[in-house]
Amino acid sequence: MPVLVMKFGGTSVANLDRIKRAAKRVGVEVAKGYDVIVIVSAMSGKTNEMVGWVNETSPLFDAREYDAVVSSGENVTAGLMALTLQEMDIPARSWQGWQVPLKTTSAHSQARIEEIPPENINAKFGEGMRVAVVAGFQGISAEGRITTLGRGGSDTTAVAFAAAFEAERCDIYTDVDGVYTTDPRICGKARKLDKISFEEMLELASLGAKVLQTRSVELAMRYKVKLRVLSSFEEQSDAAGTLVCDEEEIMESNVVAGVAYSRDEAKVTLMSVADRPGIAAIIFNALSDGGVNVDMIVQNISEDGRTDMTFSCPTDQVSRADQALLRIKEQGELNYAELVADKDVAKVSVVGIGMRSQSGVAAKMFKVLSDEGINIKVITTSEIKISVLIDRKYMELAVQALHDAFELDKAA
Ligand code: ADP
Ligand code: ASP
Ligand code: MG
């Protein structure tokens, strides 16, 4: 029988009623003749609560235990979803990551999926099971430890299952009815897109649009998974939601496809480091070893052989960065005057494949921000995106002003 993957995010399984609603939707697809793999998130708020517990217990936690704790929310919803389906007389059972087994790397809290052998689940489908409910976000390492795939990782679980089982489609059910030109929660004029290219979705996701985890988009692009984002709260037609697809399938698109933001950024500057070959390698090696995800990097002009090195990272990793750099300073590998951290910044980005062929987007973006009196602290660009770091208090204003200026409320 054809296989369909349906993923339900946190708000879509937030309580027993919501789980029932989601199960009904699964029932519709089962009735159409699909064998369904349902991927569930933890009930909304649960993962955050557990992350908080871990941080409170051990600020520089052992990531293996972090994973043991934060993966557990998905176990609850997987079991409840299987029970709900059974109550509807649909043969279903739950699977935790290790039972599948969903094999991952050992990079705890950020693990990557290596393999999903389909045999165990297929054997059960062969015996008449119609729905495999799989706990999203979690897997098992070669060492036999529980791993997690990074925040929002259930999206990636879903796409990886769709690839492994050659599913007809991977439907991501969430609390908005598709992918918008920007987060509809902070911009009332945001417009739902019927289609978005993999490339643009990949950039938007990696720049903060959390509607899909970045890695899920990468996998969908690589394995040609038909990926759709739609609401679990509305009645659906076959054309509902947003289809993430190849660029060639989209006839017309704006130069800028969307605006993304990331709220929890910090700008860290190492004051007065030696300006000589090898210093950047020492700094960024230490940060990588310390588990810090560095994003933007700027080296300032040098004076008397010394320079300032600025980088950005998630706000909650500043103390890790501080510790990692202090360690190499104490070991005499690096000398710097002080580390200055600005934790009140946000990143705002515009994304569009049209930028490849049209110039002037950066100039327009900077003018819009300047007209709003917003100071730009750091800039980075790539072929299809421009990102700026600004004071967090201006983040929403910047998103709205850019959305207006690039007329994203109007279709191309
Ligand atoms: P789930 O729990 O279902 O995985 P998430 O909270 O992870 O849901 O992702 C959905 C949220 O993503 C929406 O509620 C919305 O606020 C946010 N979002 C950010 N950018 C976008 C965008 N461009 N289009 C749609 N939603 C977006
Ligand atoms: N529950 C996990 C999180 O909140 C994974 C997910 O929902 O995708 O990040
Ligand atoms: Mg999510």
Coordinates of C-alpha atoms and ligand atoms in Angstrom, one line a residue:
M1 CA 0.0 0.0 0.0
P2 CA 1.2 3.6 -0.6
V3 CA 2.7 5.2 2.4
L4 CA 2.0 8.7 3.7
V5 CA 3.9 10.6 6.4
M6 CA 1.9 13.0 8.6
K7 CA 3.7 15.1 11.2
F8 CA 1.9 16.9 14.0
G9 CA 3.8 19.6 15.8
G10 CA 3.5 20.6 19.5
T11 CA 0.3 22.8 19.3
S12 CA -1.4 20.1 17.2
V13 CA -1.0 17.6 20.0
A14 CA -1.2 20.0 22.9
N15 CA -4.0 18.2 24.8
L16 CA -6.2 15.1 24.4
D17 CA -8.8 16.9 22.3
R18 CA -6.1 18.0 19.8
I19 CA -4.7 14.5 19.7
K20 CA -8.2 13.3 18.8
R21 CA -8.5 15.9 16.1
A22 CA -5.2 14.9 14.6
A23 CA -6.1 11.2 14.9
K24 CA -9.3 11.8 12.9
R25 CA -7.3 13.4 10.2
V26 CA -5.0 10.3 10.1
G27 CA -8.2 8.2 9.9
V28 CA -9.2 10.0 6.8
E29 CA -6.0 9.0 5.1
V30 CA -6.1 5.5 6.3
A31 CA -9.6 5.2 4.8
K32 CA -8.2 6.4 1.5
G33 CA -6.0 3.3 1.6
Y34 CA -2.7 4.7 2.8
D35 CA -0.4 3.1 5.4
V36 CA 0.4 6.0 7.5
I37 CA 3.5 6.9 9.5
V38 CA 2.6 9.6 12.0
I39 CA 5.4 11.6 13.5
V40 CA 4.5 13.4 16.7
S41 CA 6.2 16.2 18.7
A42 CA 5.9 16.7 22.4
M43 CA 2.8 18.6 23.7
S44 CA 3.6 22.3 23.2
G45 CA 5.6 23.8 26.0
K46 CA 6.9 20.4 27.3
T47 CA 10.3 20.5 25.6
N48 CA 10.9 24.0 26.7
E49 CA 10.0 23.1 30.3
M50 CA 12.4 20.2 30.3
V51 CA 15.2 22.3 28.7
G52 CA 14.7 24.7 31.6
W53 CA 15.0 21.9 34.1
V54 CA 18.2 20.7 32.6
N55 CA 19.7 24.3 32.6
E56 CA 18.7 24.8 36.2
T57 CA 20.2 21.5 37.3
S58 CA 23.4 21.8 35.4
P59 CA 24.2 25.0 33.4
L60 CA 27.1 23.4 31.4
F61 CA 25.2 20.1 31.1
D62 CA 26.3 16.7 29.8
A63 CA 24.5 16.7 26.4
R64 CA 23.9 12.9 26.7
E65 CA 21.7 13.5 29.8
Y66 CA 20.1 16.6 28.2
D67 CA 19.0 14.2 25.4
A68 CA 17.7 11.6 27.9
V69 CA 15.5 14.2 29.5
V70 CA 14.3 16.4 26.6
S71 CA 13.5 13.4 24.2
S72 CA 10.9 12.2 26.7
G73 CA 8.0 14.5 25.7
E74 CA 7.6 12.8 22.4
N75 CA 7.3 9.4 24.0
V76 CA 4.1 10.5 25.8
T77 CA 2.4 11.8 22.7
A78 CA 3.4 8.8 20.6
G79 CA 1.7 6.5 23.1
L80 CA -1.4 8.7 23.5
M81 CA -1.8 9.0 19.7
A82 CA -1.5 5.2 19.3
L83 CA -4.1 4.7 22.0
T84 CA -6.4 7.3 20.4
L85 CA -6.2 5.5 17.0
Q86 CA -6.9 2.1 18.6
E87 CA -10.0 3.6 20.2
M88 CA -11.1 4.5 16.7
D89 CA -10.5 0.8 15.7
I90 CA -7.5 1.7 13.6
P91 CA -4.6 -0.8 14.1
A92 CA -1.8 1.3 15.4
R93 CA 1.3 1.1 17.7
S94 CA 3.9 3.6 18.9
W95 CA 7.6 3.5 18.2
Q96 CA 10.3 5.3 20.1
G97 CA 13.4 6.3 18.0
W98 CA 15.5 3.5 19.3
Q99 CA 12.9 0.9 18.6
V100 CA 12.7 1.7 14.9
P101 CA 15.8 2.1 15.1
L102 CA 16.4 5.6 13.9
K103 CA 20.2 5.6 13.9
T104 CA 22.0 8.9 14.4
T105 CA 25.5 10.4 14.9
S106 CA 26.7 10.9 18.5
A107 CA 26.5 14.7 18.3
H108 CA 24.2 14.9 21.3
S109 CA 21.5 17.6 21.1
Q110 CA 22.3 18.2 17.4
A111 CA 22.5 14.6 16.1
R112 CA 22.1 13.9 12.4
I113 CA 20.1 10.9 11.1
E114 CA 22.3 8.3 9.5
E115 CA 19.9 5.5 8.7
I116 CA 16.3 4.4 9.2
P117 CA 16.1 0.6 8.4
P118 CA 12.4 0.2 7.3
E119 CA 12.2 -3.6 8.0
N120 CA 10.7 -3.5 11.5
I121 CA 7.9 -1.1 10.7
N122 CA 7.2 -2.7 7.2
A123 CA 6.9 -6.1 8.9
K124 CA 4.1 -4.7 11.1
F125 CA 2.4 -3.1 8.1
G126 CA 2.6 -6.5 6.5
E127 CA 0.8 -7.9 9.5
G128 CA -2.1 -5.5 9.2
M129 CA -0.9 -2.5 11.3
R130 CA -2.2 0.6 9.5
V131 CA -0.5 3.4 11.4
A132 CA 3.0 3.5 12.9
V133 CA 3.2 6.4 15.4
V134 CA 6.8 7.4 15.8
A135 CA 8.2 9.7 18.5
G136 CA 9.8 12.6 16.6
F137 CA 13.1 14.4 17.4
Q138 CA 14.9 11.4 18.9
G139 CA 17.2 8.6 17.8
I140 CA 19.9 6.3 19.0
S141 CA 23.7 6.6 18.6
A142 CA 26.2 3.8 17.8
E143 CA 27.0 3.8 21.5
G144 CA 23.4 3.0 22.3
R145 CA 22.6 6.4 23.8
I146 CA 19.4 8.4 23.1
T147 CA 20.1 11.4 20.9
T148 CA 18.0 14.4 19.8
L149 CA 18.0 16.2 16.5
G150 CA 18.1 19.8 17.6
R151 CA 15.0 22.0 18.3
G152 CA 12.3 21.5 15.8
G153 CA 13.8 18.2 14.9
S154 CA 10.5 16.3 14.5
D155 CA 10.2 18.0 11.1
T156 CA 13.5 16.2 10.1
T157 CA 12.3 12.9 11.5
A158 CA 9.2 13.2 9.3
V159 CA 11.1 14.0 6.1
A160 CA 13.7 11.3 6.8
F161 CA 10.9 8.7 7.2
A162 CA 9.2 9.9 4.0
A163 CA 12.6 9.3 2.2
A164 CA 13.2 6.0 3.8
F165 CA 9.7 4.6 3.1
E166 CA 9.4 6.3 -0.3
A167 CA 6.2 8.0 0.9
E168 CA 3.9 9.6 -1.5
R169 CA 4.0 12.8 0.5
C170 CA 5.2 14.3 3.7
D171 CA 2.6 16.5 5.3
I172 CA 3.7 18.8 8.2
Y173 CA 0.7 19.8 10.2
T174 CA 1.2 22.9 12.3
D175 CA -0.5 25.9 13.9
V176 CA -0.4 28.1 10.7
D177 CA -1.9 27.1 7.4
G178 CA 1.4 27.2 5.4
V179 CA 4.6 29.1 4.8
Y180 CA 4.2 32.8 4.8
T181 CA 6.2 35.7 3.4
T182 CA 7.2 36.3 7.0
D183 CA 6.0 35.1 10.5
P184 CA 2.3 35.9 10.5
R185 CA 2.5 36.4 14.2
I186 CA 4.6 39.5 14.0
C187 CA 3.4 40.9 10.6
G188 CA -0.3 41.2 10.0
K189 CA 0.3 41.7 6.3
A190 CA 2.2 38.4 5.9
R191 CA 0.9 36.5 2.8
K192 CA 0.6 32.7 2.6
L193 CA 2.6 31.2 -0.3
D194 CA 1.1 28.4 -2.3
K195 CA 4.6 27.2 -3.3
I196 CA 8.1 28.0 -2.2
S197 CA 11.3 26.7 -3.6
F198 CA 13.6 24.4 -1.6
E199 CA 16.4 27.0 -1.8
E200 CA 14.3 29.8 -0.4
M201 CA 12.8 27.7 2.3
L202 CA 16.2 26.4 3.3
E203 CA 17.5 30.0 3.7
L204 CA 14.4 31.2 5.6
A205 CA 14.6 28.2 7.9
S206 CA 18.2 28.6 8.6
L207 CA 17.7 32.3 9.3
G208 CA 15.1 31.7 11.9
A209 CA 11.7 30.9 10.3
K210 CA 11.0 28.0 12.6
V211 CA 8.0 26.7 10.6
L212 CA 10.4 24.0 9.3
Q213 CA 13.7 22.8 10.7
T214 CA 16.5 23.6 8.3
R215 CA 17.7 20.0 8.1
S216 CA 14.3 18.8 7.1
V217 CA 14.3 21.1 4.1
E218 CA 17.8 19.9 3.1
L219 CA 16.7 16.2 3.3
A220 CA 13.5 16.9 1.3
M221 CA 15.6 18.6 -1.4
R222 CA 18.2 15.8 -1.6
Y223 CA 15.7 12.9 -1.6
K224 CA 13.0 14.7 -3.6
V225 CA 10.4 14.4 -0.9
K226 CA 7.1 16.0 -1.7
L227 CA 6.8 18.3 1.3
R228 CA 3.7 20.2 2.3
V229 CA 3.0 22.5 5.3
L230 CA -0.6 22.8 6.4
S231 CA -2.8 23.6 9.4
S232 CA -4.1 21.0 11.7
F233 CA -6.9 23.3 12.7
E234 CA -8.7 23.7 9.4
E235 CA -10.5 21.5 7.0
Q236 CA -8.1 20.5 4.2
S237 CA -8.4 20.2 0.5
D238 CA -5.8 18.5 -1.6
A239 CA -4.4 22.0 -2.6
A240 CA -4.2 23.3 0.9
G241 CA -1.1 24.7 2.6
T242 CA 2.2 25.4 1.0
L243 CA 4.1 23.0 -1.2
V244 CA 7.9 23.2 -0.9
C245 CA 9.2 22.3 -4.4
D246 CA 11.8 22.8 -7.1
E247 CA 12.4 26.3 -8.4
E248 CA 11.3 25.2 -11.8
E249 CA 7.8 24.4 -10.6
I250 CA 7.2 28.1 -9.6
M251 CA 6.2 30.3 -12.5
E252 CA 6.4 33.8 -11.0
S253 CA 8.1 35.0 -7.8
N254 CA 9.1 38.2 -6.2
V255 CA 12.7 39.2 -6.1
V256 CA 12.5 38.9 -2.3
A257 CA 10.4 35.8 -1.3
G258 CA 10.4 36.4 2.5
V259 CA 11.7 38.0 5.6
A260 CA 13.1 36.0 8.5
Y261 CA 14.2 36.9 11.9
S262 CA 16.0 35.3 14.8
R263 CA 15.4 36.8 18.2
D264 CA 18.0 35.1 20.4
E265 CA 21.2 36.3 19.0
A266 CA 24.2 37.7 20.8
K267 CA 27.1 39.8 19.4
V268 CA 30.4 38.9 21.1
T269 CA 33.6 40.9 20.6
L270 CA 37.1 39.8 21.6
M271 CA 38.9 43.1 22.2
S272 CA 42.5 43.4 21.1
V273 CA 43.7 40.1 19.7
A274 CA 47.0 39.7 17.8
D275 CA 46.5 40.3 14.1
R276 CA 48.6 37.4 12.7
P277 CA 48.0 34.2 10.8
G278 CA 46.5 31.4 12.9
I279 CA 44.6 33.5 15.4
A280 CA 41.2 33.1 13.8
A281 CA 41.8 29.4 13.6
I282 CA 42.6 29.2 17.3
I283 CA 39.5 31.2 18.3
F284 CA 37.0 29.4 16.2
N285 CA 38.5 26.0 17.0
A286 CA 38.1 26.7 20.7
L287 CA 34.5 27.8 20.1
S288 CA 33.7 24.8 18.1
D289 CA 35.2 22.5 20.7
G290 CA 33.2 24.3 23.3
G291 CA 29.9 23.6 21.4
V292 CA 29.3 27.2 20.3
N293 CA 27.4 27.7 17.1
V294 CA 29.0 30.7 15.5
D295 CA 27.1 32.5 12.8
M296 CA 28.4 35.8 11.6
I297 CA 32.1 36.8 11.8
V298 CA 33.7 40.2 11.4
Q299 CA 37.3 41.2 11.9
N300 CA 37.8 44.9 12.4
I301 CA 40.7 46.9 11.0
S302 CA 43.9 46.4 12.9
E303 CA 46.0 49.0 14.7
D304 CA 49.5 48.4 16.0
G305 CA 49.3 44.7 15.1
R306 CA 46.1 44.2 17.2
T307 CA 42.5 43.9 16.1
D308 CA 39.0 43.2 17.5
M309 CA 37.2 40.0 16.4
T310 CA 33.4 40.0 16.5
F311 CA 31.1 37.0 16.0
S312 CA 27.4 36.2 16.7
C313 CA 26.0 33.1 18.4
P314 CA 22.8 32.1 20.2
T315 CA 22.3 34.1 23.4
D316 CA 22.3 31.1 25.6
Q317 CA 25.7 30.0 24.4
V318 CA 27.6 33.2 25.5
S319 CA 28.7 31.7 28.7
R320 CA 30.0 28.6 26.8
A321 CA 31.9 30.9 24.5
D322 CA 33.3 32.9 27.4
Q323 CA 34.5 29.7 29.1
A324 CA 36.0 28.2 26.0
L325 CA 38.0 31.3 25.2
L326 CA 39.1 31.9 28.8
R327 CA 40.4 28.3 28.8
I328 CA 42.7 28.9 25.9
K329 CA 43.7 32.3 27.3
E330 CA 44.8 30.6 30.5
Q331 CA 46.7 28.0 28.6
G332 CA 48.6 30.9 26.9
E333 CA 47.3 30.0 23.4
L334 CA 45.5 33.3 22.9
N335 CA 45.8 36.8 24.4
Y336 CA 42.9 39.3 24.4
A337 CA 42.0 42.3 26.5
E338 CA 38.4 41.4 27.2
L339 CA 35.3 39.7 25.9
V340 CA 32.3 42.1 25.4
A341 CA 28.9 40.5 24.9
D342 CA 25.8 42.3 23.6
K343 CA 22.9 40.0 24.4
D344 CA 20.2 42.3 23.1
V345 CA 20.5 41.9 19.4
A346 CA 18.4 40.1 16.7
K347 CA 19.1 39.1 13.2
V348 CA 16.7 40.1 10.4
S349 CA 17.2 38.7 6.9
V350 CA 15.6 39.1 3.4
V351 CA 15.7 36.0 1.2
G352 CA 15.0 35.5 -2.5
I353 CA 16.4 33.6 -5.5
G354 CA 15.6 36.7 -7.6
M355 CA 18.6 38.4 -5.9
R356 CA 20.9 36.3 -8.1
S357 CA 19.9 38.4 -11.1
Q358 CA 18.8 41.7 -9.6
S359 CA 21.0 44.1 -7.8
G360 CA 20.0 46.9 -5.4
V361 CA 18.3 44.7 -2.8
A362 CA 21.0 45.4 -0.2
A363 CA 20.9 49.1 -0.9
K364 CA 17.1 49.2 -0.5
M365 CA 17.2 47.1 2.7
F366 CA 19.8 49.5 4.3
K367 CA 17.8 52.5 3.3
V368 CA 14.6 51.1 4.8
L369 CA 16.3 50.5 8.1
S370 CA 18.0 53.9 8.1
D371 CA 14.6 55.6 7.4
E372 CA 13.3 53.8 10.6
G373 CA 16.4 55.0 12.5
I374 CA 17.6 51.5 13.0
N375 CA 21.4 51.1 13.3
I376 CA 23.0 48.0 11.6
K377 CA 25.7 46.3 13.8
V378 CA 26.8 43.5 11.5
I379 CA 26.0 42.6 7.9
T380 CA 26.4 39.3 6.0
T381 CA 25.3 38.4 2.5
S382 CA 25.1 35.3 0.3
E383 CA 23.8 34.9 -3.3
I384 CA 20.2 34.8 -2.2
K385 CA 20.1 36.5 1.2
I386 CA 21.1 39.6 3.2
S387 CA 21.2 39.5 7.0
V388 CA 21.7 42.3 9.5
L389 CA 22.2 42.3 13.2
I390 CA 20.3 45.1 15.0
D391 CA 19.1 46.0 18.5
R392 CA 16.4 43.5 19.5
K393 CA 13.9 46.2 20.3
Y394 CA 13.7 47.1 16.6
M395 CA 13.3 43.6 15.3
E396 CA 9.5 43.6 14.7
L397 CA 9.6 47.1 13.3
A398 CA 12.4 46.1 10.9
V399 CA 10.5 43.0 9.7
Q400 CA 7.3 45.0 9.1
A401 CA 9.1 47.9 7.3
L402 CA 11.0 45.4 5.0
H403 CA 7.9 43.5 4.3
D404 CA 6.2 46.7 3.2
A405 CA 9.1 48.1 1.3
F406 CA 9.5 44.9 -0.8
E407 CA 5.7 44.7 -1.2
L408 CA 5.6 41.1 -0.1
D409 CA 1.9 41.4 0.6
K410 CA 1.4 41.4 -3.2
A411 CA 1.8 38.4 -5.3
A412 CA 4.3 38.7 -8.2
Ligands
ADP1 P1 5.2 23.1 15.4 O1 5.1 23.0 16.9 O2 4.0 22.7 14.7 O3 6.5 22.4 14.9 P2 6.5 25.7 15.2 O4 6.2 26.6 16.3 O5 7.8 24.9 15.3 O6 5.3 24.6 15.0 O7 6.5 26.4 13.8 C1 5.3 27.1 13.4 C2 5.5 28.6 13.7 O8 6.5 29.1 12.8 C3 4.3 29.5 13.4 O9 3.4 29.5 14.5 C4 4.9 30.8 13.1 O10 4.8 31.7 14.2 C5 6.4 30.5 12.9 N1 6.9 31.1 11.6 C6 8.0 31.8 11.5 N2 8.2 32.2 10.2 C7 7.2 31.7 9.5 C8 6.8 31.8 8.1 N3 7.6 32.4 7.2 N4 5.7 31.2 7.7 C9 4.9 30.5 8.6 N5 5.2 30.4 9.9 C10 6.3 31.0 10.4
ASP2 N1 9.7 18.8 20.8 C1 10.9 19.3 20.1 C2 11.0 20.8 20.2 O1 10.2 21.4 20.8 C3 10.9 18.8 18.7 C4 9.8 19.3 17.8 O2 8.8 19.7 18.2 O3 10.0 19.3 16.6 O4 12.0 21.3 19.7
MG3 MG 8.5 23.0 14.8

